[in-house]
């Protein structure tokens, strides 16, 4: 048996272990935010939710994008490079993106739920194995029902690598990193311009196993919370 790959709109009734993938760039950015000292990241579906969360909690910083671009009122674009250069020690973040966070809020039936990218791939695989819940469902968030040309190749590469790690096969990190640079999503993201995408964002996203933690989603009184395990 092996993990299956699903779209965001195929998650009704999907339980067991669920791994939501967004390598360019949501869950790469989240991992680097934790690396810069963030203590928790809340994940929401809309720009308005993020801004309301930030207004209700003045110490919270907002990061993310809408159609790839940093929304007005957000402290950071959806850029792993930008958050890696910030002092986020002890800070709480709220994140909204067009793909990654949508996958999280859609996975309502998951028994356990992780957000993942290449930079925390093997740690995520280890967390799934340690859960004892069996084969996971991987959510390919880079596909959109109204954009049939978007095949989510970047997220599929990531899911495939995590699955190789989970099942004890060679992960082929260098080959996967090289393939990431050639995806449609990498080209489209770099074309957004420096205000919304640092030129090094894809390089940062390609760093397989840069971090030794997994990012699991829990729920508290404020909403869906991402934290390192």
mmCIF file with all atom_site columns, C-alpha atoms in Angstrom:
data_model
loop_
_atom_site.group_PDB
_atom_site.id
_atom_site.type_symbol
_atom_site.label_atom_id
_atom_site.label_alt_id
_atom_site.label_comp_id
_atom_site.label_asym_id
_atom_site.label_entity_id
_atom_site.label_seq_id
_atom_site.pdbx_PDB_ins_code
_atom_site.Cartn_x
_atom_site.Cartn_y
_atom_site.Cartn_z
_atom_site.occupancy
_atom_site.B_iso_or_equiv
_atom_site.pdbx_formal_charge
_atom_site.auth_seq_id
_atom_site.auth_comp_id
_atom_site.auth_asym_id
_atom_site.auth_atom_id
_atom_site.pdbx_PDB_model_num
ATOM 1   C CA . UNK A 1 1   ? 0.000   0.000  0.000   1.00 0.00 ? 1   UNK A CA 1
ATOM 2   C CA . UNK A 1 2   ? 1.069   3.600  -0.426  1.00 0.00 ? 2   UNK A CA 1
ATOM 3   C CA . UNK A 1 3   ? -0.253  7.067  0.245   1.00 0.00 ? 3   UNK A CA 1
ATOM 4   C CA . UNK A 1 4   ? -2.797  8.467  -2.181  1.00 0.00 ? 4   UNK A CA 1
ATOM 5   C CA . UNK A 1 5   ? -2.839  11.956 -3.642  1.00 0.00 ? 5   UNK A CA 1
ATOM 6   C CA . UNK A 1 6   ? -6.056  13.992 -3.503  1.00 0.00 ? 6   UNK A CA 1
ATOM 7   C CA . UNK A 1 7   ? -7.253  17.444 -4.460  1.00 0.00 ? 7   UNK A CA 1
ATOM 8   C CA . UNK A 1 8   ? -8.575  19.956 -1.940  1.00 0.00 ? 8   UNK A CA 1
ATOM 9   C CA . UNK A 1 9   ? -12.129 19.431 -3.174  1.00 0.00 ? 9   UNK A CA 1
ATOM 10  C CA . UNK A 1 10  ? -11.912 15.650 -2.650  1.00 0.00 ? 10  UNK A CA 1
ATOM 11  C CA . UNK A 1 11  ? -11.524 15.709 1.131   1.00 0.00 ? 11  UNK A CA 1
ATOM 12  C CA . UNK A 1 12  ? -15.092 15.154 2.341   1.00 0.00 ? 12  UNK A CA 1
ATOM 13  C CA . UNK A 1 13  ? -15.036 12.157 4.668   1.00 0.00 ? 13  UNK A CA 1
ATOM 14  C CA . UNK A 1 14  ? -11.272 11.616 4.333   1.00 0.00 ? 14  UNK A CA 1
ATOM 15  C CA . UNK A 1 15  ? -9.973  10.578 7.744   1.00 0.00 ? 15  UNK A CA 1
ATOM 16  C CA . UNK A 1 16  ? -6.766  8.974  8.966   1.00 0.00 ? 16  UNK A CA 1
ATOM 17  C CA . UNK A 1 17  ? -3.432  10.768 8.549   1.00 0.00 ? 17  UNK A CA 1
ATOM 18  C CA . UNK A 1 18  ? -3.604  13.677 6.099   1.00 0.00 ? 18  UNK A CA 1
ATOM 19  C CA . UNK A 1 19  ? -0.591  15.647 4.838   1.00 0.00 ? 19  UNK A CA 1
ATOM 20  C CA . UNK A 1 20  ? -1.393  18.945 3.125   1.00 0.00 ? 20  UNK A CA 1
ATOM 21  C CA . UNK A 1 21  ? 1.370   19.935 0.690   1.00 0.00 ? 21  UNK A CA 1
ATOM 22  C CA . UNK A 1 22  ? 2.275   23.455 -0.432  1.00 0.00 ? 22  UNK A CA 1
ATOM 23  C CA . UNK A 1 23  ? 5.945   23.754 -1.307  1.00 0.00 ? 23  UNK A CA 1
ATOM 24  C CA . UNK A 1 24  ? 5.698   27.001 -3.346  1.00 0.00 ? 24  UNK A CA 1
ATOM 25  C CA . UNK A 1 25  ? 5.300   28.611 -0.959  1.00 0.00 ? 25  UNK A CA 1
ATOM 26  C CA . UNK A 1 26  ? 2.912   28.470 1.997   1.00 0.00 ? 26  UNK A CA 1
ATOM 27  C CA . UNK A 1 27  ? 4.342   25.661 4.077   1.00 0.00 ? 27  UNK A CA 1
ATOM 28  C CA . UNK A 1 28  ? 7.899   26.481 3.137   1.00 0.00 ? 28  UNK A CA 1
ATOM 29  C CA . UNK A 1 29  ? 7.222   29.994 4.451   1.00 0.00 ? 29  UNK A CA 1
ATOM 30  C CA . UNK A 1 30  ? 5.609   28.580 7.598   1.00 0.00 ? 30  UNK A CA 1
ATOM 31  C CA . UNK A 1 31  ? 8.629   26.369 8.283   1.00 0.00 ? 31  UNK A CA 1
ATOM 32  C CA . UNK A 1 32  ? 11.043  29.273 7.918   1.00 0.00 ? 32  UNK A CA 1
ATOM 33  C CA . UNK A 1 33  ? 8.836   31.362 10.214  1.00 0.00 ? 33  UNK A CA 1
ATOM 34  C CA . UNK A 1 34  ? 9.200   28.680 12.870  1.00 0.00 ? 34  UNK A CA 1
ATOM 35  C CA . UNK A 1 35  ? 12.910  28.607 12.133  1.00 0.00 ? 35  UNK A CA 1
ATOM 36  C CA . UNK A 1 36  ? 13.007  32.363 12.811  1.00 0.00 ? 36  UNK A CA 1
ATOM 37  C CA . UNK A 1 37  ? 11.414  31.823 16.229  1.00 0.00 ? 37  UNK A CA 1
ATOM 38  C CA . UNK A 1 38  ? 7.634   31.973 15.694  1.00 0.00 ? 38  UNK A CA 1
ATOM 39  C CA . UNK A 1 39  ? 5.775   30.115 18.419  1.00 0.00 ? 39  UNK A CA 1
ATOM 40  C CA . UNK A 1 40  ? 2.528   29.345 16.569  1.00 0.00 ? 40  UNK A CA 1
ATOM 41  C CA . UNK A 1 41  ? 0.870   29.948 13.217  1.00 0.00 ? 41  UNK A CA 1
ATOM 42  C CA . UNK A 1 42  ? -2.900  30.146 12.801  1.00 0.00 ? 42  UNK A CA 1
ATOM 43  C CA . UNK A 1 43  ? -4.228  29.180 9.374   1.00 0.00 ? 43  UNK A CA 1
ATOM 44  C CA . UNK A 1 44  ? -7.282  30.855 7.865   1.00 0.00 ? 44  UNK A CA 1
ATOM 45  C CA . UNK A 1 45  ? -9.167  30.770 4.579   1.00 0.00 ? 45  UNK A CA 1
ATOM 46  C CA . UNK A 1 46  ? -9.622  34.436 3.647   1.00 0.00 ? 46  UNK A CA 1
ATOM 47  C CA . UNK A 1 47  ? -7.710  37.696 3.672   1.00 0.00 ? 47  UNK A CA 1
ATOM 48  C CA . UNK A 1 48  ? -10.500 39.227 5.738   1.00 0.00 ? 48  UNK A CA 1
ATOM 49  C CA . UNK A 1 49  ? -10.182 36.506 8.393   1.00 0.00 ? 49  UNK A CA 1
ATOM 50  C CA . UNK A 1 50  ? -6.454  37.127 8.637   1.00 0.00 ? 50  UNK A CA 1
ATOM 51  C CA . UNK A 1 51  ? -6.873  40.877 9.016   1.00 0.00 ? 51  UNK A CA 1
ATOM 52  C CA . UNK A 1 52  ? -9.619  40.426 11.616  1.00 0.00 ? 52  UNK A CA 1
ATOM 53  C CA . UNK A 1 53  ? -7.434  37.977 13.548  1.00 0.00 ? 53  UNK A CA 1
ATOM 54  C CA . UNK A 1 54  ? -4.583  40.467 13.470  1.00 0.00 ? 54  UNK A CA 1
ATOM 55  C CA . UNK A 1 55  ? -6.844  43.334 14.578  1.00 0.00 ? 55  UNK A CA 1
ATOM 56  C CA . UNK A 1 56  ? -8.225  41.285 17.474  1.00 0.00 ? 56  UNK A CA 1
ATOM 57  C CA . UNK A 1 57  ? -4.711  40.279 18.574  1.00 0.00 ? 57  UNK A CA 1
ATOM 58  C CA . UNK A 1 58  ? -2.405  43.275 18.038  1.00 0.00 ? 58  UNK A CA 1
ATOM 59  C CA . UNK A 1 59  ? 0.795   41.323 18.662  1.00 0.00 ? 59  UNK A CA 1
ATOM 60  C CA . UNK A 1 60  ? 0.038   38.889 15.837  1.00 0.00 ? 60  UNK A CA 1
ATOM 61  C CA . UNK A 1 61  ? 1.811   39.235 12.482  1.00 0.00 ? 61  UNK A CA 1
ATOM 62  C CA . UNK A 1 62  ? 0.080   38.346 9.206   1.00 0.00 ? 62  UNK A CA 1
ATOM 63  C CA . UNK A 1 63  ? 1.794   36.609 6.308   1.00 0.00 ? 63  UNK A CA 1
ATOM 64  C CA . UNK A 1 64  ? 0.583   35.175 3.054   1.00 0.00 ? 64  UNK A CA 1
ATOM 65  C CA . UNK A 1 65  ? -0.832  36.075 -0.315  1.00 0.00 ? 65  UNK A CA 1
ATOM 66  C CA . UNK A 1 66  ? -3.864  36.504 -2.520  1.00 0.00 ? 66  UNK A CA 1
ATOM 67  C CA . UNK A 1 67  ? -3.251  35.397 -6.115  1.00 0.00 ? 67  UNK A CA 1
ATOM 68  C CA . UNK A 1 68  ? 0.429   35.302 -5.206  1.00 0.00 ? 68  UNK A CA 1
ATOM 69  C CA . UNK A 1 69  ? 0.628   38.903 -4.011  1.00 0.00 ? 69  UNK A CA 1
ATOM 70  C CA . UNK A 1 70  ? 0.938   40.279 -0.489  1.00 0.00 ? 70  UNK A CA 1
ATOM 71  C CA . UNK A 1 71  ? -2.435  41.731 0.560   1.00 0.00 ? 71  UNK A CA 1
ATOM 72  C CA . UNK A 1 72  ? -2.585  45.215 1.997   1.00 0.00 ? 72  UNK A CA 1
ATOM 73  C CA . UNK A 1 73  ? -2.260  45.060 5.781   1.00 0.00 ? 73  UNK A CA 1
ATOM 74  C CA . UNK A 1 74  ? -0.136  41.900 5.803   1.00 0.00 ? 74  UNK A CA 1
ATOM 75  C CA . UNK A 1 75  ? 3.258   42.161 7.469   1.00 0.00 ? 75  UNK A CA 1
ATOM 76  C CA . UNK A 1 76  ? 4.912   39.652 5.140   1.00 0.00 ? 76  UNK A CA 1
ATOM 77  C CA . UNK A 1 77  ? 4.388   38.312 1.673   1.00 0.00 ? 77  UNK A CA 1
ATOM 78  C CA . UNK A 1 78  ? 4.269   34.549 1.268   1.00 0.00 ? 78  UNK A CA 1
ATOM 79  C CA . UNK A 1 79  ? 8.058   34.546 1.173   1.00 0.00 ? 79  UNK A CA 1
ATOM 80  C CA . UNK A 1 80  ? 10.300  32.108 3.048   1.00 0.00 ? 80  UNK A CA 1
ATOM 81  C CA . UNK A 1 81  ? 13.260  34.424 2.514   1.00 0.00 ? 81  UNK A CA 1
ATOM 82  C CA . UNK A 1 82  ? 11.460  37.421 4.024   1.00 0.00 ? 82  UNK A CA 1
ATOM 83  C CA . UNK A 1 83  ? 10.348  35.613 7.177   1.00 0.00 ? 83  UNK A CA 1
ATOM 84  C CA . UNK A 1 84  ? 13.746  33.938 7.595   1.00 0.00 ? 84  UNK A CA 1
ATOM 85  C CA . UNK A 1 85  ? 15.343  37.379 7.887   1.00 0.00 ? 85  UNK A CA 1
ATOM 86  C CA . UNK A 1 86  ? 12.871  38.612 10.511  1.00 0.00 ? 86  UNK A CA 1
ATOM 87  C CA . UNK A 1 87  ? 13.102  38.377 14.285  1.00 0.00 ? 87  UNK A CA 1
ATOM 88  C CA . UNK A 1 88  ? 10.012  36.320 15.058  1.00 0.00 ? 88  UNK A CA 1
ATOM 89  C CA . UNK A 1 89  ? 11.106  35.034 18.461  1.00 0.00 ? 89  UNK A CA 1
ATOM 90  C CA . UNK A 1 90  ? 8.001   34.133 20.446  1.00 0.00 ? 90  UNK A CA 1
ATOM 91  C CA . UNK A 1 91  ? 5.667   35.732 17.911  1.00 0.00 ? 91  UNK A CA 1
ATOM 92  C CA . UNK A 1 92  ? 2.311   34.339 16.861  1.00 0.00 ? 92  UNK A CA 1
ATOM 93  C CA . UNK A 1 93  ? 1.514   34.495 13.148  1.00 0.00 ? 93  UNK A CA 1
ATOM 94  C CA . UNK A 1 94  ? -1.632  34.202 11.076  1.00 0.00 ? 94  UNK A CA 1
ATOM 95  C CA . UNK A 1 95  ? -1.309  32.876 7.549   1.00 0.00 ? 95  UNK A CA 1
ATOM 96  C CA . UNK A 1 96  ? -3.637  32.977 4.588   1.00 0.00 ? 96  UNK A CA 1
ATOM 97  C CA . UNK A 1 97  ? -2.784  31.661 1.125   1.00 0.00 ? 97  UNK A CA 1
ATOM 98  C CA . UNK A 1 98  ? -4.698  30.767 -2.006  1.00 0.00 ? 98  UNK A CA 1
ATOM 99  C CA . UNK A 1 99  ? -3.769  27.078 -1.920  1.00 0.00 ? 99  UNK A CA 1
ATOM 100 C CA . UNK A 1 100 ? -2.018  25.762 1.192   1.00 0.00 ? 100 UNK A CA 1
ATOM 101 C CA . UNK A 1 101 ? -4.222  27.142 3.924   1.00 0.00 ? 101 UNK A CA 1
ATOM 102 C CA . UNK A 1 102 ? -7.283  26.247 1.850   1.00 0.00 ? 102 UNK A CA 1
ATOM 103 C CA . UNK A 1 103 ? -6.200  22.626 2.024   1.00 0.00 ? 103 UNK A CA 1
ATOM 104 C CA . UNK A 1 104 ? -5.903  22.792 5.789   1.00 0.00 ? 104 UNK A CA 1
ATOM 105 C CA . UNK A 1 105 ? -9.335  24.296 6.356   1.00 0.00 ? 105 UNK A CA 1
ATOM 106 C CA . UNK A 1 106 ? -10.846 21.723 3.958   1.00 0.00 ? 106 UNK A CA 1
ATOM 107 C CA . UNK A 1 107 ? -9.412  18.692 5.768   1.00 0.00 ? 107 UNK A CA 1
ATOM 108 C CA . UNK A 1 108 ? -12.077 18.696 8.456   1.00 0.00 ? 108 UNK A CA 1
ATOM 109 C CA . UNK A 1 109 ? -12.317 14.911 8.819   1.00 0.00 ? 109 UNK A CA 1
ATOM 110 C CA . UNK A 1 110 ? -8.596  14.148 9.198   1.00 0.00 ? 110 UNK A CA 1
ATOM 111 C CA . UNK A 1 111 ? -7.679  12.088 12.249  1.00 0.00 ? 111 UNK A CA 1
ATOM 112 C CA . UNK A 1 112 ? -4.323  13.838 12.355  1.00 0.00 ? 112 UNK A CA 1
ATOM 113 C CA . UNK A 1 113 ? -3.239  16.615 10.044  1.00 0.00 ? 113 UNK A CA 1
ATOM 114 C CA . UNK A 1 114 ? 0.148   17.970 8.965   1.00 0.00 ? 114 UNK A CA 1
ATOM 115 C CA . UNK A 1 115 ? 1.284   20.797 6.716   1.00 0.00 ? 115 UNK A CA 1
ATOM 116 C CA . UNK A 1 116 ? 4.387   19.963 4.712   1.00 0.00 ? 116 UNK A CA 1
ATOM 117 C CA . UNK A 1 117 ? 6.966   21.059 2.178   1.00 0.00 ? 117 UNK A CA 1
ATOM 118 C CA . UNK A 1 118 ? 10.387  19.840 1.106   1.00 0.00 ? 118 UNK A CA 1
ATOM 119 C CA . UNK A 1 119 ? 12.214  21.630 3.903   1.00 0.00 ? 119 UNK A CA 1
ATOM 120 C CA . UNK A 1 120 ? 10.567  19.387 6.527   1.00 0.00 ? 120 UNK A CA 1
ATOM 121 C CA . UNK A 1 121 ? 9.903   16.329 4.371   1.00 0.00 ? 121 UNK A CA 1
ATOM 122 C CA . UNK A 1 122 ? 11.629  13.521 6.276   1.00 0.00 ? 122 UNK A CA 1
ATOM 123 C CA . UNK A 1 123 ? 10.433  14.814 9.643   1.00 0.00 ? 123 UNK A CA 1
ATOM 124 C CA . UNK A 1 124 ? 6.876   14.788 8.300   1.00 0.00 ? 124 UNK A CA 1
ATOM 125 C CA . UNK A 1 125 ? 7.317   11.241 7.029   1.00 0.00 ? 125 UNK A CA 1
ATOM 126 C CA . UNK A 1 126 ? 8.598   10.211 10.457  1.00 0.00 ? 126 UNK A CA 1
ATOM 127 C CA . UNK A 1 127 ? 5.639   11.844 12.191  1.00 0.00 ? 127 UNK A CA 1
ATOM 128 C CA . UNK A 1 128 ? 3.178   9.985  9.963   1.00 0.00 ? 128 UNK A CA 1
ATOM 129 C CA . UNK A 1 129 ? 4.919   6.683  10.667  1.00 0.00 ? 129 UNK A CA 1
ATOM 130 C CA . UNK A 1 130 ? 5.005   7.385  14.416  1.00 0.00 ? 130 UNK A CA 1
ATOM 131 C CA . UNK A 1 131 ? 1.265   8.112  14.417  1.00 0.00 ? 131 UNK A CA 1
ATOM 132 C CA . UNK A 1 132 ? 0.572   4.446  13.658  1.00 0.00 ? 132 UNK A CA 1
ATOM 133 C CA . UNK A 1 133 ? -2.405  5.431  11.512  1.00 0.00 ? 133 UNK A CA 1
ATOM 134 C CA . UNK A 1 134 ? -1.272  3.760  8.307   1.00 0.00 ? 134 UNK A CA 1
ATOM 135 C CA . UNK A 1 135 ? -1.034  5.115  4.799   1.00 0.00 ? 135 UNK A CA 1
ATOM 136 C CA . UNK A 1 136 ? -1.596  8.870  4.524   1.00 0.00 ? 136 UNK A CA 1
ATOM 137 C CA . UNK A 1 137 ? -3.584  10.980 2.118   1.00 0.00 ? 137 UNK A CA 1
ATOM 138 C CA . UNK A 1 138 ? -1.495  13.715 0.493   1.00 0.00 ? 138 UNK A CA 1
ATOM 139 C CA . UNK A 1 139 ? -3.376  16.867 -0.476  1.00 0.00 ? 139 UNK A CA 1
ATOM 140 C CA . UNK A 1 140 ? -2.034  18.480 -3.656  1.00 0.00 ? 140 UNK A CA 1
ATOM 141 C CA . UNK A 1 141 ? -3.042  22.085 -3.079  1.00 0.00 ? 141 UNK A CA 1
ATOM 142 C CA . UNK A 1 142 ? -1.472  23.581 -6.209  1.00 0.00 ? 142 UNK A CA 1
ATOM 143 C CA . UNK A 1 143 ? -4.391  22.484 -8.396  1.00 0.00 ? 143 UNK A CA 1
ATOM 144 C CA . UNK A 1 144 ? -7.470  24.619 -9.009  1.00 0.00 ? 144 UNK A CA 1
ATOM 145 C CA . UNK A 1 145 ? -10.760 23.368 -10.496 1.00 0.00 ? 145 UNK A CA 1
ATOM 146 C CA . UNK A 1 146 ? -10.950 26.370 -12.841 1.00 0.00 ? 146 UNK A CA 1
ATOM 147 C CA . UNK A 1 147 ? -7.319  26.028 -14.023 1.00 0.00 ? 147 UNK A CA 1
ATOM 148 C CA . UNK A 1 148 ? -6.992  22.594 -15.655 1.00 0.00 ? 148 UNK A CA 1
ATOM 149 C CA . UNK A 1 149 ? -3.451  23.333 -16.852 1.00 0.00 ? 149 UNK A CA 1
ATOM 150 C CA . UNK A 1 150 ? -2.246  23.516 -13.232 1.00 0.00 ? 150 UNK A CA 1
ATOM 151 C CA . UNK A 1 151 ? -1.142  19.985 -12.473 1.00 0.00 ? 151 UNK A CA 1
ATOM 152 C CA . UNK A 1 152 ? 0.457   20.774 -9.113  1.00 0.00 ? 152 UNK A CA 1
ATOM 153 C CA . UNK A 1 153 ? 3.762   19.251 -10.201 1.00 0.00 ? 153 UNK A CA 1
ATOM 154 C CA . UNK A 1 154 ? 5.664   21.020 -7.420  1.00 0.00 ? 154 UNK A CA 1
ATOM 155 C CA . UNK A 1 155 ? 3.399   19.582 -4.737  1.00 0.00 ? 155 UNK A CA 1
ATOM 156 C CA . UNK A 1 156 ? 3.372   16.140 -6.375  1.00 0.00 ? 156 UNK A CA 1
ATOM 157 C CA . UNK A 1 157 ? 7.180   16.085 -6.338  1.00 0.00 ? 157 UNK A CA 1
ATOM 158 C CA . UNK A 1 158 ? 7.049   16.881 -2.640  1.00 0.00 ? 158 UNK A CA 1
ATOM 159 C CA . UNK A 1 159 ? 4.400   14.263 -1.852  1.00 0.00 ? 159 UNK A CA 1
ATOM 160 C CA . UNK A 1 160 ? 6.393   11.647 -3.764  1.00 0.00 ? 160 UNK A CA 1
ATOM 161 C CA . UNK A 1 161 ? 9.557   12.452 -1.801  1.00 0.00 ? 161 UNK A CA 1
ATOM 162 C CA . UNK A 1 162 ? 7.764   12.309 1.562   1.00 0.00 ? 162 UNK A CA 1
ATOM 163 C CA . UNK A 1 163 ? 6.246   8.984  0.572   1.00 0.00 ? 163 UNK A CA 1
ATOM 164 C CA . UNK A 1 164 ? 9.680   7.611  -0.360  1.00 0.00 ? 164 UNK A CA 1
ATOM 165 C CA . UNK A 1 165 ? 10.975  8.713  3.035   1.00 0.00 ? 165 UNK A CA 1
ATOM 166 C CA . UNK A 1 166 ? 7.972   7.169  4.786   1.00 0.00 ? 166 UNK A CA 1
ATOM 167 C CA . UNK A 1 167 ? 8.463   3.828  3.095   1.00 0.00 ? 167 UNK A CA 1
ATOM 168 C CA . UNK A 1 168 ? 12.238  3.697  3.564   1.00 0.00 ? 168 UNK A CA 1
ATOM 169 C CA . UNK A 1 169 ? 13.310  4.265  -0.035  1.00 0.00 ? 169 UNK A CA 1
ATOM 170 C CA . UNK A 1 170 ? 16.051  6.669  -1.200  1.00 0.00 ? 170 UNK A CA 1
ATOM 171 C CA . UNK A 1 171 ? 14.554  10.152 -1.226  1.00 0.00 ? 171 UNK A CA 1
ATOM 172 C CA . UNK A 1 172 ? 16.505  11.476 -4.259  1.00 0.00 ? 172 UNK A CA 1
ATOM 173 C CA . UNK A 1 173 ? 16.746  14.922 -2.696  1.00 0.00 ? 173 UNK A CA 1
ATOM 174 C CA . UNK A 1 174 ? 19.032  16.504 -5.294  1.00 0.00 ? 174 UNK A CA 1
ATOM 175 C CA . UNK A 1 175 ? 16.950  15.342 -8.240  1.00 0.00 ? 175 UNK A CA 1
ATOM 176 C CA . UNK A 1 176 ? 13.740  16.547 -6.631  1.00 0.00 ? 176 UNK A CA 1
ATOM 177 C CA . UNK A 1 177 ? 15.237  19.951 -5.827  1.00 0.00 ? 177 UNK A CA 1
ATOM 178 C CA . UNK A 1 178 ? 16.389  20.331 -9.414  1.00 0.00 ? 178 UNK A CA 1
ATOM 179 C CA . UNK A 1 179 ? 12.970  19.358 -10.747 1.00 0.00 ? 179 UNK A CA 1
ATOM 180 C CA . UNK A 1 180 ? 11.297  21.919 -8.500  1.00 0.00 ? 180 UNK A CA 1
ATOM 181 C CA . UNK A 1 181 ? 13.054  24.766 -10.307 1.00 0.00 ? 181 UNK A CA 1
ATOM 182 C CA . UNK A 1 182 ? 11.576  23.567 -13.607 1.00 0.00 ? 182 UNK A CA 1
ATOM 183 C CA . UNK A 1 183 ? 7.925   23.542 -12.530 1.00 0.00 ? 183 UNK A CA 1
ATOM 184 C CA . UNK A 1 184 ? 5.293   25.911 -13.840 1.00 0.00 ? 184 UNK A CA 1
ATOM 185 C CA . UNK A 1 185 ? 4.616   27.166 -10.316 1.00 0.00 ? 185 UNK A CA 1
ATOM 186 C CA . UNK A 1 186 ? 8.269   28.115 -9.818  1.00 0.00 ? 186 UNK A CA 1
ATOM 187 C CA . UNK A 1 187 ? 8.270   30.189 -13.010 1.00 0.00 ? 187 UNK A CA 1
ATOM 188 C CA . UNK A 1 188 ? 4.943   31.813 -12.237 1.00 0.00 ? 188 UNK A CA 1
ATOM 189 C CA . UNK A 1 189 ? 5.973   32.690 -8.692  1.00 0.00 ? 189 UNK A CA 1
ATOM 190 C CA . UNK A 1 190 ? 9.285   34.252 -9.688  1.00 0.00 ? 190 UNK A CA 1
ATOM 191 C CA . UNK A 1 191 ? 7.439   36.358 -12.262 1.00 0.00 ? 191 UNK A CA 1
ATOM 192 C CA . UNK A 1 192 ? 5.440   38.089 -9.486  1.00 0.00 ? 192 UNK A CA 1
ATOM 193 C CA . UNK A 1 193 ? 8.309   40.486 -8.871  1.00 0.00 ? 193 UNK A CA 1
ATOM 194 C CA . UNK A 1 194 ? 10.420  41.355 -5.864  1.00 0.00 ? 194 UNK A CA 1
ATOM 195 C CA . UNK A 1 195 ? 7.577   42.975 -3.897  1.00 0.00 ? 195 UNK A CA 1
ATOM 196 C CA . UNK A 1 196 ? 5.769   39.650 -3.689  1.00 0.00 ? 196 UNK A CA 1
ATOM 197 C CA . UNK A 1 197 ? 8.514   37.066 -4.233  1.00 0.00 ? 197 UNK A CA 1
ATOM 198 C CA . UNK A 1 198 ? 12.154  37.203 -3.239  1.00 0.00 ? 198 UNK A CA 1
ATOM 199 C CA . UNK A 1 199 ? 14.375  35.929 -6.083  1.00 0.00 ? 199 UNK A CA 1
ATOM 200 C CA . UNK A 1 200 ? 15.710  33.273 -3.688  1.00 0.00 ? 200 UNK A CA 1
ATOM 201 C CA . UNK A 1 201 ? 12.299  31.935 -2.601  1.00 0.00 ? 201 UNK A CA 1
ATOM 202 C CA . UNK A 1 202 ? 12.432  28.871 -4.857  1.00 0.00 ? 202 UNK A CA 1
ATOM 203 C CA . UNK A 1 203 ? 15.984  28.090 -3.771  1.00 0.00 ? 203 UNK A CA 1
ATOM 204 C CA . UNK A 1 204 ? 14.858  28.224 -0.140  1.00 0.00 ? 204 UNK A CA 1
ATOM 205 C CA . UNK A 1 205 ? 11.913  25.948 -1.005  1.00 0.00 ? 205 UNK A CA 1
ATOM 206 C CA . UNK A 1 206 ? 14.222  23.392 -2.628  1.00 0.00 ? 206 UNK A CA 1
ATOM 207 C CA . UNK A 1 207 ? 16.285  22.746 0.537   1.00 0.00 ? 207 UNK A CA 1
ATOM 208 C CA . UNK A 1 208 ? 15.178  19.215 1.322   1.00 0.00 ? 208 UNK A CA 1
ATOM 209 C CA . UNK A 1 209 ? 15.175  18.458 5.063   1.00 0.00 ? 209 UNK A CA 1
ATOM 210 C CA . UNK A 1 210 ? 16.478  21.899 6.040   1.00 0.00 ? 210 UNK A CA 1
ATOM 211 C CA . UNK A 1 211 ? 14.469  21.546 9.260   1.00 0.00 ? 211 UNK A CA 1
ATOM 212 C CA . UNK A 1 212 ? 14.150  18.552 11.559  1.00 0.00 ? 212 UNK A CA 1
ATOM 213 C CA . UNK A 1 213 ? 10.583  19.223 12.672  1.00 0.00 ? 213 UNK A CA 1
ATOM 214 C CA . UNK A 1 214 ? 7.137   18.374 11.372  1.00 0.00 ? 214 UNK A CA 1
ATOM 215 C CA . UNK A 1 215 ? 4.298   20.897 11.443  1.00 0.00 ? 215 UNK A CA 1
ATOM 216 C CA . UNK A 1 216 ? 1.085   19.492 12.861  1.00 0.00 ? 216 UNK A CA 1
ATOM 217 C CA . UNK A 1 217 ? -2.300  21.189 12.906  1.00 0.00 ? 217 UNK A CA 1
ATOM 218 C CA . UNK A 1 218 ? -4.241  21.329 16.157  1.00 0.00 ? 218 UNK A CA 1
ATOM 219 C CA . UNK A 1 219 ? -7.342  23.298 17.084  1.00 0.00 ? 219 UNK A CA 1
ATOM 220 C CA . UNK A 1 220 ? -7.818  25.642 20.016  1.00 0.00 ? 220 UNK A CA 1
ATOM 221 C CA . UNK A 1 221 ? -10.206 28.465 20.928  1.00 0.00 ? 221 UNK A CA 1
ATOM 222 C CA . UNK A 1 222 ? -8.686  30.742 18.274  1.00 0.00 ? 222 UNK A CA 1
ATOM 223 C CA . UNK A 1 223 ? -8.842  28.306 15.383  1.00 0.00 ? 223 UNK A CA 1
ATOM 224 C CA . UNK A 1 224 ? -6.581  25.952 13.449  1.00 0.00 ? 224 UNK A CA 1
ATOM 225 C CA . UNK A 1 225 ? -3.080  26.239 14.840  1.00 0.00 ? 225 UNK A CA 1
ATOM 226 C CA . UNK A 1 226 ? 0.136   25.018 13.265  1.00 0.00 ? 226 UNK A CA 1
ATOM 227 C CA . UNK A 1 227 ? 2.908   24.052 15.634  1.00 0.00 ? 227 UNK A CA 1
ATOM 228 C CA . UNK A 1 228 ? 6.179   22.168 15.455  1.00 0.00 ? 228 UNK A CA 1
ATOM 229 C CA . UNK A 1 229 ? 6.516   18.659 16.811  1.00 0.00 ? 229 UNK A CA 1
#
